[in-house]
Short mmCIF file of C-alpha atoms in Angstrom, two decimals:
data_model
loop_
_atom_site.label_atom_id
_atom_site.label_comp_id
_atom_site.label_asym_id
_atom_site.label_seq_id
_atom_site.Cartn_x
_atom_site.Cartn_y
_atom_site.Cartn_z
CA UNK A 1 237.23 49.24 56.14
CA UNK A 2 234.96 51.30 58.23
CA UNK A 3 236.46 54.20 60.34
CA UNK A 4 235.68 54.15 64.04
CA UNK A 5 234.03 57.26 65.52
CA UNK A 6 237.38 58.47 67.05
CA UNK A 7 239.20 58.24 63.57
CA UNK A 8 236.13 60.12 61.89
CA UNK A 9 236.52 62.78 64.32
CA UNK A 10 240.28 62.96 63.78
CA UNK A 11 239.69 63.74 60.09
CA UNK A 12 236.37 65.80 60.58
CA UNK A 13 238.03 69.33 60.54
CA UNK A 14 239.14 69.28 57.05
CA UNK A 15 236.26 67.29 55.65
CA UNK A 16 233.87 69.68 57.40
CA UNK A 17 235.79 72.56 56.00
CA UNK A 18 235.40 71.25 52.47
CA UNK A 19 231.60 70.57 52.99
CA UNK A 20 230.86 74.21 54.24
CA UNK A 21 233.14 76.11 51.55
CA UNK A 22 231.23 73.68 48.90
CA UNK A 23 227.73 74.57 50.46
CA UNK A 24 228.35 78.38 50.67
CA UNK A 25 229.52 78.41 46.98
CA UNK A 26 226.73 76.28 45.95
CA UNK A 27 224.40 78.59 47.85
CA UNK A 28 225.80 81.74 46.05
CA UNK A 29 225.62 80.28 42.72
CA UNK A 30 221.83 78.74 43.00
CA UNK A 31 220.86 82.64 43.79
CA UNK A 32 223.01 84.67 41.74
CA UNK A 33 220.42 84.65 38.84
CA UNK A 34 220.32 87.99 36.95
CA UNK A 35 217.14 86.93 35.20
CA UNK A 36 215.10 87.05 38.59
CA UNK A 37 214.13 90.84 38.37
CA UNK A 38 213.69 90.87 34.73
CA UNK A 39 211.87 87.57 33.61
CA UNK A 40 208.46 89.15 34.03
CA UNK A 41 209.42 91.76 31.67
CA UNK A 42 210.65 89.29 29.29
CA UNK A 43 207.27 87.57 29.50
CA UNK A 44 205.48 90.88 28.89
CA UNK A 45 207.79 92.18 26.20
CA UNK A 46 207.12 88.77 24.27
CA UNK A 47 203.46 89.58 24.26
CA UNK A 48 202.08 87.39 27.08
CA UNK A 49 198.97 88.31 28.91
CA UNK A 50 198.73 88.38 32.69
CA UNK A 51 196.65 85.18 32.40
CA UNK A 52 199.32 83.49 30.54
CA UNK A 53 201.86 84.50 33.00
CA UNK A 54 199.86 83.35 35.90
CA UNK A 55 199.46 80.00 34.13
CA UNK A 56 203.13 79.77 34.05
CA UNK A 57 203.53 80.39 37.65
CA UNK A 58 200.89 77.90 38.39
CA UNK A 59 202.88 75.40 36.04
CA UNK A 60 206.01 76.15 38.02
CA UNK A 61 204.49 75.44 41.38
CA UNK A 62 202.70 72.28 40.10
CA UNK A 63 206.03 70.93 38.75
CA UNK A 64 207.57 71.27 42.16
CA UNK A 65 204.66 69.83 43.92
CA UNK A 66 204.59 66.66 41.60
CA UNK A 67 208.40 66.06 41.82
CA UNK A 68 208.93 67.07 45.53
CA UNK A 69 208.56 63.54 47.08
CA UNK A 70 209.86 61.41 44.11
CA UNK A 71 213.15 63.54 44.07
CA UNK A 72 213.63 62.89 47.61
CA UNK A 73 213.08 59.05 47.26
CA UNK A 74 215.51 59.21 44.41
CA UNK A 75 218.10 61.06 46.38
CA UNK A 76 217.86 58.27 49.20
CA UNK A 77 218.05 55.50 46.59
CA UNK A 78 221.01 56.85 44.51
CA UNK A 79 223.57 59.73 45.07
CA UNK A 80 222.24 62.91 46.58
CA UNK A 81 225.48 64.47 45.13
CA UNK A 82 224.33 63.45 41.69
CA UNK A 83 220.90 65.14 41.97
CA UNK A 84 222.51 68.55 43.22
CA UNK A 85 224.71 68.32 40.10
CA UNK A 86 221.83 67.62 37.67
CA UNK A 87 219.37 70.13 39.05
CA UNK A 88 221.39 73.33 37.93
CA UNK A 89 221.77 71.81 34.51
CA UNK A 90 218.15 71.38 34.02
CA UNK A 91 217.58 75.00 35.30
CA UNK A 92 220.40 76.42 33.04
CA UNK A 93 218.54 74.61 30.15
CA UNK A 94 215.36 76.30 30.96
CA UNK A 95 216.93 79.66 31.19
CA UNK A 96 218.65 79.20 27.80
CA UNK A 97 215.27 78.28 26.29
CA UNK A 98 213.95 81.79 27.46
CA UNK A 99 216.27 83.95 25.75
CA UNK A 100 216.93 81.77 22.69
CA UNK A 101 213.27 81.21 21.46
CA UNK A 102 211.21 83.43 23.69
CA UNK A 103 207.68 82.13 23.21
CA UNK A 104 204.83 80.82 25.50
CA UNK A 105 205.92 77.18 24.79
CA UNK A 106 209.61 77.75 25.67
CA UNK A 107 208.78 79.72 28.70
CA UNK A 108 206.40 76.82 29.82
CA UNK A 109 208.99 74.13 29.37
CA UNK A 110 211.53 76.42 31.00
CA UNK A 111 209.45 76.57 33.99
CA UNK A 112 208.97 72.70 34.28
CA UNK A 113 212.81 72.41 33.79
CA UNK A 114 213.29 75.03 36.61
CA UNK A 115 210.92 73.32 38.73
CA UNK A 116 212.37 70.04 38.34
CA UNK A 117 215.85 71.16 38.91
CA UNK A 118 214.60 72.84 42.13
CA UNK A 119 212.86 69.73 43.20
CA UNK A 120 216.12 67.68 42.75
CA UNK A 121 217.92 69.75 45.09
CA UNK A 122 215.31 70.11 47.89
CA UNK A 123 215.73 67.37 50.33
CA UNK A 124 219.07 66.03 48.97
CA UNK A 125 221.14 69.14 49.93
CA UNK A 126 219.73 68.95 53.51
CA UNK A 127 219.90 65.36 53.81
CA UNK A 128 223.62 65.41 52.50
CA UNK A 129 224.91 68.20 54.55
CA UNK A 130 223.51 66.71 57.89
CA UNK A 131 224.89 63.22 57.07
CA UNK A 132 228.36 64.53 56.45
CA UNK A 133 228.50 66.83 59.52
CA UNK A 134 227.01 63.76 61.56
CA UNK A 135 229.81 61.50 60.13
CA UNK A 136 232.21 64.16 61.39
CA UNK A 137 230.91 64.55 64.67
CA UNK A 138 229.44 68.10 64.13
CA UNK A 139 225.96 67.42 63.73
CA UNK A 140 225.35 70.15 66.30
CA UNK A 141 226.63 72.70 63.83
CA UNK A 142 223.87 72.04 61.14
CA UNK A 143 221.61 74.71 62.18
CA UNK A 144 224.51 77.49 62.10
CA UNK A 145 225.95 76.13 58.78
CA UNK A 146 222.60 75.98 57.04
CA UNK A 147 221.50 79.50 58.22
CA UNK A 148 224.84 81.16 57.06
CA UNK A 149 224.25 79.24 53.63
CA UNK A 150 220.66 80.81 53.42
CA UNK A 151 222.43 84.16 54.47
CA UNK A 152 224.82 83.57 51.43
CA UNK A 153 222.01 82.83 49.30
CA UNK A 154 220.01 86.22 50.11
CA UNK A 155 223.15 87.98 49.81
CA UNK A 156 223.66 86.46 46.08
CA UNK A 157 220.06 87.43 45.23
CA UNK A 158 220.45 91.10 46.43
CA UNK A 159 223.77 91.30 44.48
CA UNK A 160 222.00 90.01 41.44
CA UNK A 161 219.45 92.40 41.65
CA UNK A 162 221.72 95.27 41.90
CA UNK A 163 223.75 93.93 38.75
CA UNK A 164 220.77 93.19 36.59
CA UNK A 165 219.99 96.79 35.64
CA UNK A 166 223.55 97.64 34.34
CA UNK A 167 224.05 94.16 32.56
CA UNK A 168 220.37 94.54 31.14
CA UNK A 169 221.07 98.23 30.11
CA UNK A 170 224.50 96.78 28.36
CA UNK A 171 223.35 93.60 26.60
CA UNK A 172 219.50 93.24 27.25
CA UNK A 173 217.89 89.94 27.95
CA UNK A 174 220.67 88.02 26.02
CA UNK A 175 223.16 89.20 28.55
CA UNK A 176 221.21 88.56 31.72
CA UNK A 177 220.09 85.32 30.49
CA UNK A 178 223.90 84.12 29.53
CA UNK A 179 225.02 85.17 32.97
CA UNK A 180 222.21 83.35 34.48
CA UNK A 181 223.00 80.11 32.54
CA UNK A 182 226.75 80.49 33.73
CA UNK A 183 225.70 80.67 37.25
CA UNK A 184 223.66 77.56 36.99
CA UNK A 185 226.63 75.81 35.30
CA UNK A 186 228.84 77.20 38.03
CA UNK A 187 226.40 75.67 40.45
CA UNK A 188 226.60 72.32 39.02
CA UNK A 189 230.38 72.37 38.93
CA UNK A 190 230.53 73.36 42.46
CA UNK A 191 228.00 70.83 43.47
CA UNK A 192 230.29 67.92 42.01
CA UNK A 193 232.75 68.88 44.86
CA UNK A 194 230.32 67.93 47.67
CA UNK A 195 231.96 65.05 49.78
CA UNK A 196 229.52 62.19 49.89
CA UNK A 197 230.43 59.12 52.08
CA UNK A 198 227.04 57.50 52.36
CA UNK A 199 226.21 54.37 50.41
CA UNK A 200 223.03 54.48 48.45
CA UNK A 201 220.23 52.66 49.58
CA UNK A 202 219.68 50.63 46.28
CA UNK A 203 218.35 50.59 42.92
CA UNK A 204 214.93 51.37 41.32
CA UNK A 205 213.35 48.27 42.81
CA UNK A 206 214.15 49.71 46.29
CA UNK A 207 212.41 53.15 45.58
CA UNK A 208 208.93 51.82 46.86
CA UNK A 209 210.38 50.44 49.94
CA UNK A 210 212.50 53.75 50.76
CA UNK A 211 209.28 55.59 50.40
CA UNK A 212 207.13 53.34 52.52
CA UNK A 213 209.92 53.21 55.33
CA UNK A 214 210.10 57.09 55.43
CA UNK A 215 206.40 57.44 55.69
CA UNK A 216 206.06 54.55 58.27
CA UNK A 217 208.72 56.38 60.41
CA UNK A 218 206.50 59.57 60.21
CA UNK A 219 203.41 57.67 61.23
CA UNK A 220 204.78 55.63 64.20
CA UNK A 221 207.12 58.15 65.69
CA UNK A 222 205.26 61.37 67.12
CA UNK A 223 208.35 63.36 67.35
CA UNK A 224 209.25 62.67 63.71
CA UNK A 225 205.52 63.56 62.84
CA UNK A 226 205.69 66.72 64.72
CA UNK A 227 208.91 68.07 63.28
CA UNK A 228 207.75 67.18 59.94
CA UNK A 229 204.40 69.32 60.26
CA UNK A 230 206.40 72.13 61.84
CA UNK A 231 208.58 72.77 58.81
CA UNK A 232 205.72 73.87 56.36
CA UNK A 233 203.86 75.42 59.27
CA UNK A 234 206.83 77.78 59.90
CA UNK A 235 207.99 78.26 56.16
CA UNK A 236 204.91 78.31 53.81
CA UNK A 237 203.42 81.67 54.72
CA UNK A 238 206.15 83.91 55.22
CA UNK A 239 207.83 82.24 52.07
CA UNK A 240 205.21 83.63 49.84
CA UNK A 241 204.80 87.12 51.20
CA UNK A 242 208.22 88.25 49.82
CA UNK A 243 206.48 88.21 46.42
CA UNK A 244 204.19 90.93 47.96
CA UNK A 245 206.58 92.91 50.00
CA UNK A 246 207.28 95.35 47.07
CA UNK A 247 203.59 96.17 47.04
CA UNK A 248 203.52 96.56 50.71
CA UNK A 249 206.31 98.91 50.58
CA UNK A 250 204.68 100.73 47.75
CA UNK A 251 201.47 101.23 50.00
CA UNK A 252 203.41 103.28 52.35
CA UNK A 253 203.25 106.25 49.93
CA UNK A 254 206.99 106.31 48.96
CA UNK A 255 207.93 106.71 45.36
CA UNK A 256 208.49 103.81 43.19
CA UNK A 257 212.27 104.31 43.08
CA UNK A 258 212.51 104.05 46.77
CA UNK A 259 211.01 100.68 47.15
CA UNK A 260 214.13 98.75 46.49
CA UNK A 261 215.64 100.33 49.30
CA UNK A 262 213.02 99.46 51.67
CA UNK A 263 213.25 95.86 50.33
CA UNK A 264 216.90 95.77 51.27
CA UNK A 265 216.00 96.62 54.89
CA UNK A 266 213.43 93.83 54.92
CA UNK A 267 215.76 91.23 53.62
CA UNK A 268 218.57 92.42 55.82
CA UNK A 269 216.31 91.37 58.59
CA UNK A 270 215.99 87.79 56.99
CA UNK A 271 219.73 87.68 56.23
CA UNK A 272 220.38 88.56 60.42
CA UNK A 273 217.77 85.70 61.17
CA UNK A 274 219.81 83.20 59.15
CA UNK A 275 223.16 84.31 60.75
CA UNK A 276 221.53 83.78 64.28
CA UNK A 277 220.75 80.26 63.68
CA UNK A 278 223.90 78.93 65.30
CA UNK A 279 223.49 80.84 68.50
CA UNK A 280 219.77 79.53 68.76
CA UNK A 281 220.29 75.99 67.83
CA UNK A 282 219.41 74.79 71.11
CA UNK A 283 216.27 77.00 71.45
CA UNK A 284 213.84 75.22 73.79
CA UNK A 285 210.02 74.81 72.64
CA UNK A 286 208.77 77.57 74.70
CA UNK A 287 211.59 79.72 73.17
CA UNK A 288 210.53 78.67 69.89
CA UNK A 289 206.87 79.52 70.73
CA UNK A 290 208.10 82.89 71.99
CA UNK A 291 209.79 83.55 68.60
CA UNK A 292 206.88 82.76 66.47
CA UNK A 293 204.71 84.85 68.41
CA UNK A 294 206.90 88.00 68.58
CA UNK A 295 207.57 87.63 64.81
CA UNK A 296 203.90 87.61 64.27
CA UNK A 297 203.05 90.51 66.31
CA UNK A 298 205.84 92.36 64.74
CA UNK A 299 204.59 91.59 61.32
CA UNK A 300 201.18 92.63 62.14
CA UNK A 301 201.91 95.98 63.57
CA UNK A 302 204.56 96.80 60.85
CA UNK A 303 202.29 96.01 57.94
CA UNK A 304 199.14 97.80 59.61
CA UNK A 305 201.08 101.10 60.41
CA UNK A 306 201.43 101.90 56.71
CA UNK A 307 204.66 103.84 57.10
CA UNK A 308 208.03 103.39 55.82
CA UNK A 309 209.66 103.26 59.14
CA UNK A 310 207.09 100.68 60.52
CA UNK A 311 208.80 98.26 57.79
CA UNK A 312 211.69 98.00 60.35
CA UNK A 313 209.07 95.52 62.24
CA UNK A 314 208.43 93.83 59.16
CA UNK A 315 212.25 93.27 58.58
CA UNK A 316 212.40 92.04 62.36
CA UNK A 317 209.40 89.61 61.63
CA UNK A 318 211.09 88.20 58.62
CA UNK A 319 214.44 87.72 60.49
CA UNK A 320 212.42 85.62 63.20
CA UNK A 321 210.59 83.64 60.39
CA UNK A 322 213.89 82.86 58.68
CA UNK A 323 215.55 81.91 62.19
CA UNK A 324 212.50 79.67 62.73
CA UNK A 325 212.60 78.05 59.38
CA UNK A 326 216.51 77.10 59.88
CA UNK A 327 215.55 75.69 63.46
CA UNK A 328 212.59 73.85 62.11
CA UNK A 329 214.67 72.00 59.59
CA UNK A 330 217.48 71.41 61.83
CA UNK A 331 214.91 69.95 64.37
CA UNK A 332 213.61 67.54 61.60
CA UNK A 333 217.04 66.34 60.75
CA UNK A 334 218.01 65.30 64.36
CA UNK A 335 214.83 63.05 64.40
CA UNK A 336 214.69 61.29 61.26
CA UNK A 337 216.86 58.29 60.28
CA UNK A 338 219.63 58.77 57.73
CA UNK A 339 218.34 56.16 55.23
CA UNK A 340 215.05 57.92 54.79
CA UNK A 341 216.49 61.43 55.30
CA UNK A 342 215.95 63.02 51.81
CA UNK A 343 212.45 61.42 51.30
CA UNK A 344 210.98 62.96 54.63
CA UNK A 345 212.70 66.16 54.23
CA UNK A 346 211.16 66.19 50.67
CA UNK A 347 207.81 65.27 52.13
CA UNK A 348 208.06 68.55 54.53
CA UNK A 349 208.98 70.35 51.11
CA UNK A 350 205.83 68.88 49.76
CA UNK A 351 203.93 70.33 52.38
CA UNK A 352 205.59 73.76 51.89
CA UNK A 353 204.78 73.91 48.40
CA UNK A 354 201.00 73.21 49.25
CA UNK A 355 200.99 75.96 51.87
CA UNK A 356 202.43 78.25 49.51
CA UNK A 357 199.72 77.60 47.05
CA UNK A 358 197.04 78.13 49.84
CA UNK A 359 198.82 81.20 50.80
CA UNK A 360 198.76 82.73 47.32
CA UNK A 361 195.10 82.22 47.21
CA UNK A 362 194.29 83.60 50.69
CA UNK A 363 196.45 86.56 50.29
CA UNK A 364 194.87 87.39 46.80
CA UNK A 365 191.55 87.41 48.36
CA UNK A 366 192.49 89.38 51.56
CA UNK A 367 194.34 92.02 49.71
CA UNK A 368 191.60 92.50 47.07
CA UNK A 369 189.18 93.12 49.62
CA UNK A 370 191.12 95.03 52.55
CA UNK A 371 194.63 96.10 50.86
CA UNK A 372 198.19 94.67 51.42
CA UNK A 373 198.54 95.94 55.00
CA UNK A 374 195.86 93.97 56.50
CA UNK A 375 196.50 91.06 54.20
CA UNK A 376 200.25 91.01 55.69
CA UNK A 377 198.79 91.35 59.06
CA UNK A 378 196.27 88.54 58.76
CA UNK A 379 199.24 86.33 57.55
CA UNK A 380 200.45 86.45 61.16
CA UNK A 381 197.50 84.43 62.45
CA UNK A 382 198.81 80.99 61.42
CA UNK A 383 201.95 81.73 63.28
CA UNK A 384 200.24 82.51 66.48
CA UNK A 385 198.20 79.15 66.11
CA UNK A 386 201.57 77.29 65.52
CA UNK A 387 203.02 78.87 68.74
CA UNK A 388 199.75 77.65 70.73
CA UNK A 389 200.94 73.98 69.97
CA UNK A 390 201.74 72.46 73.43
CA UNK A 391 205.43 72.53 73.92
CA UNK A 392 205.43 68.86 75.02
CA UNK A 393 204.55 67.86 71.53
CA UNK A 394 207.59 69.29 70.01
CA UNK A 395 210.02 68.32 72.84
CA UNK A 396 213.25 67.14 71.67
CA UNK A 397 214.09 63.48 71.40
CA UNK A 398 217.54 63.64 69.83
CA UNK A 399 218.96 60.94 71.99
CA UNK A 400 216.46 58.64 71.03
CA UNK A 401 216.87 59.50 67.08
CA UNK A 402 220.74 58.83 67.77
CA UNK A 403 220.13 55.57 69.53
CA UNK A 404 217.79 54.49 66.58
CA UNK A 405 220.40 55.39 63.89
CA UNK A 406 222.85 53.34 65.95
CA UNK A 407 220.84 50.40 66.03
CA UNK A 408 220.32 50.60 62.33
CA UNK A 409 224.16 50.97 61.56
CA UNK A 410 225.33 48.36 64.06
CA UNK A 411 225.65 44.73 62.53
CA UNK A 412 222.91 42.19 63.58
#
């Protein structure tokens, strides 16, 4: 029996509450990893060289790149909730290997498992949340819900950073490792509570058809293609700058023990950007361009100033980029068909991963030649270029996307 739209909406409040509560708990568990601040120390104490550590990071990125799109196709072909459960279990296994048998081989296998776990969730989570909200007649809440989920994830990361020191002092790598494994296991248990009413598109023999259908939608629909390209254009650059934010803060001349406090300011900006997503859900294309332009200018000025106080501008930039990231994802979800939603979201994720790799290389060259402040300032250029894209190219076609979904759902 299929519920009518009015019946679905009548049942929507309870179902939406369960979805949102589960999403926020999942976001917290995914980022509450006490190993984050200390795993580089673990590698160093095990005797790894800088080259070996760099090779591990490259392996991690390569795993995500190779599995990003296949995992999205799998999420459309089978249960998205299943992938959200399996992903944290793989990550937990990787973390357990690191602390039980610390060695280059174990670290490499752990990064492969971590990369695979992350790839399974990428695309599947966004697709599941959007479809469940759409079913409940609350698709217009997607940006706000995902923005708050990202804010919860940032808060979990900062909490883990604050607790990692005391826990490490008490029990060393075994203690922070055990806490990280438990967080992943909790994440898997929480993910099992996600509601999922969508029927999978088919078995293994349908995977290639699912991928072809998703790519064909991007090729033939200009609005889908534009939204697909916008996600990596907005996400890739600033998503790598956070790795270098401590070095930018240190270059302002503060003592090393002051750096974590400056990072809290920067990430408070990113958190605020996440929380504002709901209020800016219907931002126009011109408004979106202004958001990118303002954030890029704040990033450049704040980085070039070279003072601790100027990092407030960097925090504002991170907040703007975080807001733009959530809105770009929401724009993509509104345009794509639900049968290939995870596939195309993963294609966008692949573009982001490739953009991350390119940014790492460009940043390394710029920082080596001119310093971290200049490298951050130059990172604003791609956003200024993205903001110049004609507004008409990104004009919403929500009604058309909804009409397309209705036509696919209606019986022939």
